[in-house]
Coordinates of N, CA and C and ligand atoms in Angstrom, one line a residue:
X27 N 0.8 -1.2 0.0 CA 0.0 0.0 0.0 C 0.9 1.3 0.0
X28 N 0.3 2.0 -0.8 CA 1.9 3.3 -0.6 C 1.3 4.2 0.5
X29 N 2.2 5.4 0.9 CA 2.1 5.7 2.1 C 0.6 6.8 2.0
X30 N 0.4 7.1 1.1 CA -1.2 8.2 1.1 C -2.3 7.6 1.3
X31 N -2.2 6.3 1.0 CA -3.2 5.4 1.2 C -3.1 4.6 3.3
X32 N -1.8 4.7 3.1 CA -1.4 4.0 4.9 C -2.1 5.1 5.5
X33 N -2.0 6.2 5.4 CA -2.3 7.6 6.4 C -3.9 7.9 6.2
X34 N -4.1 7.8 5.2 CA -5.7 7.7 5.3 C -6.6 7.0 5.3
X35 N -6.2 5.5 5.7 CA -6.6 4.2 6.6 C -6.8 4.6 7.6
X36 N -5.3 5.0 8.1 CA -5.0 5.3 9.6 C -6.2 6.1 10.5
X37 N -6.2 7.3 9.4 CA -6.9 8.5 9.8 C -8.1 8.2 10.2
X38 N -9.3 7.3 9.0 CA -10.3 6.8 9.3 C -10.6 5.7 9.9
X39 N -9.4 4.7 10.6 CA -10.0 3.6 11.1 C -9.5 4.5 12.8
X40 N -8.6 5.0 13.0 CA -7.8 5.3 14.1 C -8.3 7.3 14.7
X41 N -8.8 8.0 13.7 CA -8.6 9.3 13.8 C -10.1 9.4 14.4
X42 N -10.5 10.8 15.6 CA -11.5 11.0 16.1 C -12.0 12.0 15.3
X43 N -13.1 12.5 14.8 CA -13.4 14.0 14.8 C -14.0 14.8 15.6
X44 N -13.3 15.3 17.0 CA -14.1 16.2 18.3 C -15.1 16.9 17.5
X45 N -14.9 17.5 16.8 CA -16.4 18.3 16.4 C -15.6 18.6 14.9
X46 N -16.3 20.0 13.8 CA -15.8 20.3 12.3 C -14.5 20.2 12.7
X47 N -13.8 20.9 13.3 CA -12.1 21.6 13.3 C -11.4 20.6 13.7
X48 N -11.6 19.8 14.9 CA -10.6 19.5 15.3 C -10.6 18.2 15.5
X49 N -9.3 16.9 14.5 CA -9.2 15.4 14.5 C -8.1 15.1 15.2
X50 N -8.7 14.0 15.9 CA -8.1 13.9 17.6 C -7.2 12.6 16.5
X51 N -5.7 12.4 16.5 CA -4.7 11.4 15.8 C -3.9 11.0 16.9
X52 N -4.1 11.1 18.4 CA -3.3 10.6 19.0 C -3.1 9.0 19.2
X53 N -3.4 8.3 18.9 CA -3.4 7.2 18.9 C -2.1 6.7 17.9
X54 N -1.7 7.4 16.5 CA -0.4 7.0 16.1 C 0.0 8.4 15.4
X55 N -0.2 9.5 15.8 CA 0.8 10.8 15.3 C 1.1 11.3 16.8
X56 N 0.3 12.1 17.0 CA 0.7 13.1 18.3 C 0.6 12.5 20.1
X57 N 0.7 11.4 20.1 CA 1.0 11.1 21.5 C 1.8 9.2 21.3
X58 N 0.6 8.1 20.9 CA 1.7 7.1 20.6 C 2.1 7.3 19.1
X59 N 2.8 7.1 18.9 CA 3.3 7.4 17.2 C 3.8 5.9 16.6
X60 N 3.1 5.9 15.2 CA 3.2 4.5 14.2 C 4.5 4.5 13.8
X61 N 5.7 4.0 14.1 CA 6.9 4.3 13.5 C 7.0 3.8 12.0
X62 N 6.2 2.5 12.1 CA 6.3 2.6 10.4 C 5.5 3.0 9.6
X63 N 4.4 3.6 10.2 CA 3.9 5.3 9.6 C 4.3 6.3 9.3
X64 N 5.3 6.4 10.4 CA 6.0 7.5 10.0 C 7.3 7.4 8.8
X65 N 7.9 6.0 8.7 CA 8.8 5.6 8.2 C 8.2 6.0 6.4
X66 N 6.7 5.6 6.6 CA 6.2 5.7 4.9 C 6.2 7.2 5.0
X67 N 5.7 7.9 5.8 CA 5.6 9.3 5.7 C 6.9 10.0 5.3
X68 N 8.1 9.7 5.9 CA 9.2 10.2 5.8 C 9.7 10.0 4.2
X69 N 9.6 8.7 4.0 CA 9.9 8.0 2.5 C 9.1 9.1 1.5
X70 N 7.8 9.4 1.6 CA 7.0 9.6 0.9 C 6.9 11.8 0.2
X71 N 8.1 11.9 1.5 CA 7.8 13.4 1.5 C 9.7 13.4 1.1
X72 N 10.6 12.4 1.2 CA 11.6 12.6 0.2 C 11.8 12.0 -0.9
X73 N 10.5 11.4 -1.5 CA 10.0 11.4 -2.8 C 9.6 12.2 -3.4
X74 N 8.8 13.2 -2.8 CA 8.3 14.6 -3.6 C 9.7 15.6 -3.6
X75 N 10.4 16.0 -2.5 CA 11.5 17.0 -2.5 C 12.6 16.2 -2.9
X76 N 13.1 15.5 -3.3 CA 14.4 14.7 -3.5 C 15.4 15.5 -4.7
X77 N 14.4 15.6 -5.7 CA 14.4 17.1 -6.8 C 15.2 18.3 -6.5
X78 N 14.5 18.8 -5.6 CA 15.1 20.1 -5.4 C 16.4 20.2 -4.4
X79 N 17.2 21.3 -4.7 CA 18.2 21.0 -3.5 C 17.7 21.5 -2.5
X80 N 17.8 21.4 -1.6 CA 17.4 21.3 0.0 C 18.5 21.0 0.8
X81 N 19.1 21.6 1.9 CA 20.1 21.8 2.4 C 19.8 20.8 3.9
X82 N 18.4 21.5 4.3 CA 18.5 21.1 5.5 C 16.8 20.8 5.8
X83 N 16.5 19.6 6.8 CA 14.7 19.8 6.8 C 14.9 20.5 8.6
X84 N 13.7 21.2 8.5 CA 13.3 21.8 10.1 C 12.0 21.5 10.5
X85 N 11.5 21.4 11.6 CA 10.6 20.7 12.4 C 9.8 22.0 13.5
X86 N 8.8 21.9 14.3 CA 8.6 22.8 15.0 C 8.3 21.0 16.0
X87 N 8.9 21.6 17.8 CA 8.1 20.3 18.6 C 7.1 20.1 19.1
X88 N 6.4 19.3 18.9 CA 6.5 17.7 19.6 C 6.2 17.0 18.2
X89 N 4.9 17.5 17.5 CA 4.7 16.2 17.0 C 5.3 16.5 16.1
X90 N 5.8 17.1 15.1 CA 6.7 17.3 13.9 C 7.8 16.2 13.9
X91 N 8.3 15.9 15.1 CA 9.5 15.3 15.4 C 9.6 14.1 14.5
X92 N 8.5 13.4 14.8 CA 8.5 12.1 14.0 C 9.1 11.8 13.0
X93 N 7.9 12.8 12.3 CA 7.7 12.5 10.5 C 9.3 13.3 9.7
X94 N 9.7 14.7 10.6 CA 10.7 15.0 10.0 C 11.8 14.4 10.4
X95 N 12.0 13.4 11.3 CA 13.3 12.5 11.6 C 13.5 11.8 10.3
X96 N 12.2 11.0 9.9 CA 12.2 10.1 8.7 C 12.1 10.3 7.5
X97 N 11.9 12.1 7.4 CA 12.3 12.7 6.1 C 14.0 13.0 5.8
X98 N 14.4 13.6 7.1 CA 15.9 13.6 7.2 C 16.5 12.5 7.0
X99 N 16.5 11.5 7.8 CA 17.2 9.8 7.3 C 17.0 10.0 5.6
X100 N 15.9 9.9 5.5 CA 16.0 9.5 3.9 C 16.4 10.5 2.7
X101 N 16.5 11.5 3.6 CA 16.9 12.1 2.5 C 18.7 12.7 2.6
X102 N 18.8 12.0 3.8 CA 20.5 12.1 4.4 C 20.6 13.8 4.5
X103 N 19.8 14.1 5.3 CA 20.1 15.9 5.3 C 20.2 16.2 7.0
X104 N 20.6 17.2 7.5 CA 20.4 17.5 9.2 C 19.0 17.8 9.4
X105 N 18.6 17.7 10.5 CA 17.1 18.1 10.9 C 17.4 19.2 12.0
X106 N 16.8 19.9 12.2 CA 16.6 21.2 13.2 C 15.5 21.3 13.8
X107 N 14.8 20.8 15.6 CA 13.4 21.4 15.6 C 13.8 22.1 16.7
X108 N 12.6 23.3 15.8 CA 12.4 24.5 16.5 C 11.9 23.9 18.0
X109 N 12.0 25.4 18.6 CA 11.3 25.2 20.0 C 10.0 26.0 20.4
X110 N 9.2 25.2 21.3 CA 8.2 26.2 21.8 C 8.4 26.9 23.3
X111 N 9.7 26.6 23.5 CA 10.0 26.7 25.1 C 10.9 27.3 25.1
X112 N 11.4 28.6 25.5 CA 12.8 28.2 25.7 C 12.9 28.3 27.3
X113 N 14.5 28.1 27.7 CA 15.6 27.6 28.9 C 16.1 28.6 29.2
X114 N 16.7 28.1 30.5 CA 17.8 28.4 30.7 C 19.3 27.9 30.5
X115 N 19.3 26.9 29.6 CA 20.3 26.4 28.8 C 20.5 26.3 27.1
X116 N 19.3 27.0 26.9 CA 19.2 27.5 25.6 C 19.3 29.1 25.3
X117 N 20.7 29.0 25.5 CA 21.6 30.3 25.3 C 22.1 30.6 23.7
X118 N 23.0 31.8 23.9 CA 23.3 31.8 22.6 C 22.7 33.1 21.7
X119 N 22.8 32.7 20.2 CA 22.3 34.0 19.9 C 21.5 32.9 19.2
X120 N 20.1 33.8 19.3 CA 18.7 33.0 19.5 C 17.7 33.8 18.6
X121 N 17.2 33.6 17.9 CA 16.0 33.5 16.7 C 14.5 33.6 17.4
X122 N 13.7 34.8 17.5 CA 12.8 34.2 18.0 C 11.5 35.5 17.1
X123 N 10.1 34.7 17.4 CA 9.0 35.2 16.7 C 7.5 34.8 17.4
X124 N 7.1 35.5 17.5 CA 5.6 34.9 18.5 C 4.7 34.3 17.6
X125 N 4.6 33.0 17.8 CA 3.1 32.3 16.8 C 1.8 32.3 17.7
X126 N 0.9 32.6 17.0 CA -0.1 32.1 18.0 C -1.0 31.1 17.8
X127 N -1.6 30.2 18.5 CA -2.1 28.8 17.7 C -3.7 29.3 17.9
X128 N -5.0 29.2 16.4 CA -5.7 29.8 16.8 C -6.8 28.0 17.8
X129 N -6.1 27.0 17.1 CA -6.8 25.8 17.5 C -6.6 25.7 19.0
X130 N -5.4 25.9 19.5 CA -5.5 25.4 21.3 C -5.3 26.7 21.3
X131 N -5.5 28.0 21.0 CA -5.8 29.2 21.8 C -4.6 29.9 22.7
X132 N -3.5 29.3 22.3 CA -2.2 29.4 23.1 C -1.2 30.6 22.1
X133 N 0.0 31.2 22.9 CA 0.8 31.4 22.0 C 2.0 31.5 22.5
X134 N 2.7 31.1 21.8 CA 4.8 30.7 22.1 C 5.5 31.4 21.3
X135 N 6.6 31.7 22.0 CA 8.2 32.0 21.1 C 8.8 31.1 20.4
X136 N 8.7 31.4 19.3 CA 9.4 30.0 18.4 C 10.5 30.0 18.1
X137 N 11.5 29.6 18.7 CA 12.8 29.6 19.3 C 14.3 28.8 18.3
X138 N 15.2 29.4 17.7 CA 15.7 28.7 17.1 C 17.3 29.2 17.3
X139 N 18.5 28.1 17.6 CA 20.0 29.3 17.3 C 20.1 29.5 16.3
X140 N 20.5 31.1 16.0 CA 21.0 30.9 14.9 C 22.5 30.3 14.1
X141 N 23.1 29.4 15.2 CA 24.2 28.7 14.2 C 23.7 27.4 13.8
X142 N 22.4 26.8 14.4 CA 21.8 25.5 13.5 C 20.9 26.0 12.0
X143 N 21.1 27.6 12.0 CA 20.4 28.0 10.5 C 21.4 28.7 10.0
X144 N 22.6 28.0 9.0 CA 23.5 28.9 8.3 C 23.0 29.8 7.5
X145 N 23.3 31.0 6.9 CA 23.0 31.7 6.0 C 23.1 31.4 4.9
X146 N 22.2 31.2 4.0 CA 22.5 30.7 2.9 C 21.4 29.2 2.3
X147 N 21.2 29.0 3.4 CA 20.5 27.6 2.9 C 19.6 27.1 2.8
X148 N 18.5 26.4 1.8 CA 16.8 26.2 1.6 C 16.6 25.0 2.5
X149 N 15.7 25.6 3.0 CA 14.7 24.9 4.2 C 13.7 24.0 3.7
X150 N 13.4 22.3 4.2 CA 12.6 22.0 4.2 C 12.1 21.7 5.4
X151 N 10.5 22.7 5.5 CA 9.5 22.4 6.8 C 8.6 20.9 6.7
X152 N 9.2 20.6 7.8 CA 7.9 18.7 7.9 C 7.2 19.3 9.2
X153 N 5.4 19.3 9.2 CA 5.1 19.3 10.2 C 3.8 18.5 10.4
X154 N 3.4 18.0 11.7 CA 2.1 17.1 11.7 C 0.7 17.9 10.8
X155 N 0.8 19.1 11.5 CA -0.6 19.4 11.2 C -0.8 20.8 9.9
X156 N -1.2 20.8 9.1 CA -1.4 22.7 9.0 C -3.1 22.9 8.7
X157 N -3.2 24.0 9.7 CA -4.4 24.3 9.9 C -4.5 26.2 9.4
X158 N -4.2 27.0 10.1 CA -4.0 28.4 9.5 C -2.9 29.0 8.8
X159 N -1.8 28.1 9.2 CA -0.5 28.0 8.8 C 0.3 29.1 9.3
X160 N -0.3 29.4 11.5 CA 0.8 30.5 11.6 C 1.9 29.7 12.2
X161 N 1.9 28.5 12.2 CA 3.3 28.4 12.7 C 4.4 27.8 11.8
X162 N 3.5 27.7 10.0 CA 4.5 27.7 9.1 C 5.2 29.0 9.1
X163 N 4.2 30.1 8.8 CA 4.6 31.6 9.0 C 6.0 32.0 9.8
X164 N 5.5 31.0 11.3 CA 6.4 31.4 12.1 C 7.9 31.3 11.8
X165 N 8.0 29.9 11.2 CA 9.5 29.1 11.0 C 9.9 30.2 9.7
X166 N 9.0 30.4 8.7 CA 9.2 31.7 7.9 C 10.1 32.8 7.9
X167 N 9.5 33.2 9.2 CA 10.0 34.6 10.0 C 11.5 34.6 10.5
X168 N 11.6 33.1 10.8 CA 13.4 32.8 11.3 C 14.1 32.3 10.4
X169 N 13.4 31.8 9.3 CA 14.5 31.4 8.7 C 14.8 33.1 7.7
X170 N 14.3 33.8 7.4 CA 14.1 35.3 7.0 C 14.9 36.0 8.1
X171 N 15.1 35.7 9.2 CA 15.9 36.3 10.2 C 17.6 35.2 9.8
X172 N 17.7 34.6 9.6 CA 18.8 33.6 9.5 C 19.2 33.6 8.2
X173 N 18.5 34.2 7.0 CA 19.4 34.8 5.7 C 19.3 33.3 5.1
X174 N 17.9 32.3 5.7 CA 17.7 31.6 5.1 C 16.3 31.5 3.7
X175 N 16.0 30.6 3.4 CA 15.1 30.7 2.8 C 14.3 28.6 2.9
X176 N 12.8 29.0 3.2 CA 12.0 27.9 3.4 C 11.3 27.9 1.4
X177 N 11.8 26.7 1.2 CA 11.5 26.1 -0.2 C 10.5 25.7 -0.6
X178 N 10.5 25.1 0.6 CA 9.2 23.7 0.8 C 8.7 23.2 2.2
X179 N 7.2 22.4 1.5 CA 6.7 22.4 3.1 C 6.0 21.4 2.9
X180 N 6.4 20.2 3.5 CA 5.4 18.7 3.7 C 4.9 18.7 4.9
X181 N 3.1 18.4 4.9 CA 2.4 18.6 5.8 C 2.1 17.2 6.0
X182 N 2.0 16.3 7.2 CA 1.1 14.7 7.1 C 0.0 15.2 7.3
X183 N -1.2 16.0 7.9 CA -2.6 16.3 7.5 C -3.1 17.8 8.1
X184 N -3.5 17.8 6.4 CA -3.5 19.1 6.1 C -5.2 19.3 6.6
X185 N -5.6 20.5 7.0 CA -7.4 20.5 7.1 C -7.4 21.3 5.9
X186 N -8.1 21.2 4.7 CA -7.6 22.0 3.8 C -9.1 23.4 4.1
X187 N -10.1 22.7 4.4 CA -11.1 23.7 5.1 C -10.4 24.4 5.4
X188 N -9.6 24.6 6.0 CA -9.1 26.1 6.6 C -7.9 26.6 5.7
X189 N -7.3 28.1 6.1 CA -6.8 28.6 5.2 C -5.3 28.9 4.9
X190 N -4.4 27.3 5.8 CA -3.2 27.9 5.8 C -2.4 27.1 4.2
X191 N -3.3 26.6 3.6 CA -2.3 25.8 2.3 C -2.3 27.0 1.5
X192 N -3.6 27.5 1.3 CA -3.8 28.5 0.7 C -2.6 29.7 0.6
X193 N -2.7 30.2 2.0 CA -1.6 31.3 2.3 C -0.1 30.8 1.9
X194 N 0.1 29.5 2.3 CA 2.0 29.3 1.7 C 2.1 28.9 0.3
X195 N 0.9 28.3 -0.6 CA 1.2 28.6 -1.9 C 0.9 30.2 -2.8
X196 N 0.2 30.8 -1.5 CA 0.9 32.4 -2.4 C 1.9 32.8 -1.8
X197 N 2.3 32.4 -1.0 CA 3.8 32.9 -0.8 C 5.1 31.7 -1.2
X198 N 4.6 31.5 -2.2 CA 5.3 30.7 -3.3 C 6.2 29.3 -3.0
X199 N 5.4 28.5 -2.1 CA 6.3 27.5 -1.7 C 5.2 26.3 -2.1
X200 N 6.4 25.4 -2.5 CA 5.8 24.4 -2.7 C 5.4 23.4 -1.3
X201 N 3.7 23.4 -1.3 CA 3.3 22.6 -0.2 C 3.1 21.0 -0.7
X202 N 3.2 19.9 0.2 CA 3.0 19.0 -0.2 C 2.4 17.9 0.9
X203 N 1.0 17.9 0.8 CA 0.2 17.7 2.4 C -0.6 15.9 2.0
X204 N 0.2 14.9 2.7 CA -0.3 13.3 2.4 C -1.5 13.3 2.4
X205 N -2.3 13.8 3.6 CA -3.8 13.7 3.8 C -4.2 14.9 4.0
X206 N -5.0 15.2 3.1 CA -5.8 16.7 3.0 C -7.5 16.1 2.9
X207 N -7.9 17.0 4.7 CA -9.1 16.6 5.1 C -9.9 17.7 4.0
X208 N -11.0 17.5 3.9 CA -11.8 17.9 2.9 C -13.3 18.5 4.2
X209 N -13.5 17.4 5.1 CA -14.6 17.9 6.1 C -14.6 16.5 7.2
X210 N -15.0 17.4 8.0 CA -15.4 16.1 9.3 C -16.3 16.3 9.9
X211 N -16.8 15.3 10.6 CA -18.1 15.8 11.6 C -17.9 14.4 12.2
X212 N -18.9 14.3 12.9 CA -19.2 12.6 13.7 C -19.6 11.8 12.7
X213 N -20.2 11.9 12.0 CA -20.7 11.2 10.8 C -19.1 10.6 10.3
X214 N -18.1 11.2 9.8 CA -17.2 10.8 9.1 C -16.4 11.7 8.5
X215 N -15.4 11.4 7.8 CA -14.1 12.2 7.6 C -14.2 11.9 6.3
X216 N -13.9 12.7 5.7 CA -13.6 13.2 4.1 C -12.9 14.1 3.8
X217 N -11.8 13.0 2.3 CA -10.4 14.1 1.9 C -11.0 14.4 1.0
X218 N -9.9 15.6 0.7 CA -9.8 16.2 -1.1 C -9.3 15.3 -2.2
X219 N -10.0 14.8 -2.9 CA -10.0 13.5 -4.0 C -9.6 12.5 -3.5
Ligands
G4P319 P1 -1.5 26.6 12.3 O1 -0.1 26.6 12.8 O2 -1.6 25.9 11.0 O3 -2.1 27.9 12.2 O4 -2.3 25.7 13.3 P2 -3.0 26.1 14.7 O5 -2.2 27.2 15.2 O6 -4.4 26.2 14.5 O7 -2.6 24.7 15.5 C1 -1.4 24.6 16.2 C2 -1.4 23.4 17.0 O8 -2.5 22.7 17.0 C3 -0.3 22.4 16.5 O9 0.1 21.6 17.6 C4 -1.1 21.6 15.6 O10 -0.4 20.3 15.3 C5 -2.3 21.4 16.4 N1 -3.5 21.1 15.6 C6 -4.2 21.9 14.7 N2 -5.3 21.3 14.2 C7 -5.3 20.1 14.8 C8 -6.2 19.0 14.7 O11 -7.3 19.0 14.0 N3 -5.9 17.9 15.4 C9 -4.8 17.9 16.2 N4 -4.6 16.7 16.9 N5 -4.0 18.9 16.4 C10 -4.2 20.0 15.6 P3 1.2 22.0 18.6 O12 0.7 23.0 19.6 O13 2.4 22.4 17.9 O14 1.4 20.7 19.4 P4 2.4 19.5 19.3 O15 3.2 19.6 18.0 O16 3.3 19.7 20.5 O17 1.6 18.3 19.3

């Protein structure tokens, strides 16, 4: 089964719908995670960027971690994930930008050094979810602060109902989202084609 078909099994035999907006995937993305889910996912999103040169993939944490580990292996590149926290041992000269999440209603400094983002080099973003896309924006904003540039952006599930694919294909990047929800409710989950 190739991996667009694994994730949207997954989705519908394993994924909740709390209500329109929001699909509960903790069961194999965001709390126990499928590793050889993620292994197709990883495979599957350095199938699509393999093409372009790409220097480096970046991540935002927790659940990003996964899927961009297993895009990095395969695609033999470094991984970088951002932070939502920072330390007191996360010193340094430090990258940061306020995202705000409109789904959990939260907002964080998205935290990055700048010597894990050389100048000079195209970014590939792997993240679990995109929903309004401010926290692709966010990684945007630092790699734009780091004299980088973000290329590309593989999403594992995208809600396309909402409006963040929209916004990073006008700002010219190529998105590339495995499962793109189309609508949910209790009744059932439906993608785009
Ligand atoms: P946006 O970045 O596209 O604008 O998304 P938004 O702010 O609305 O959501 C941010 C957080 O909410 C992210 O998690 C994202 O993964 C999660 N999220 C958004 N929609 C859904 C959904 O339908 N289901 C689930 N399960 N999560 C959703 P985060 O705060 O970064 O958390 P984590 O990565 O630590 O898990």
């Amino acid at each position: 089964m190739n991996p667009m078909q694994m994730l949207k099994e997954a989705i519908l035999s394993k994924g909740k719908a709390i209500n329109q907006d929001v699909l509960l995937v903790d069961s194999f993305l965001n709390h126990q995670v499928d590793v050889s889910l993620m292994k197709a996912v990883g495979d599957a999103f350095a199938a699509h960027f393999s093409g372009q040169s790409i220097d480096r993939v970046v991540t935002i944490e927790s659940s990003g971690i996964a899927p961009a580990s297993f895009t990095a292996l395969a695609m033999g590149l470094p991984l970088v994930i951002m932070k939502k926290q920072t330390s007191k041992i996360l010193k340094g000269d430090l990258l940061q930008t306020t995202v705000r999440s409109f789904t959990k209603g939260t907002e964080y400094e998205l935290t990055a050094k700048r010597e894990f983002l050389p100048a000079g080099e195209k970014l590939l973003l792997i993240d679990d979810f995109l929903a309004s896309g401010e926290a692709a924006f966010g990684v945007l904003n630092l790699a734009q602060q780091a004299g980088c540039e973000v290329t590309g952006v593989g999403i594992v599930i995208e809600k396309a109902f909402q409006p963040g694919h929209d916004r990073l294909v006008r700002a010219g990047l190529d998105v590339c989202s495995l499962a793109r929800v189309k609508s949910m409710s209790e009744k059932g989950i439906e993608f785009v084609d």
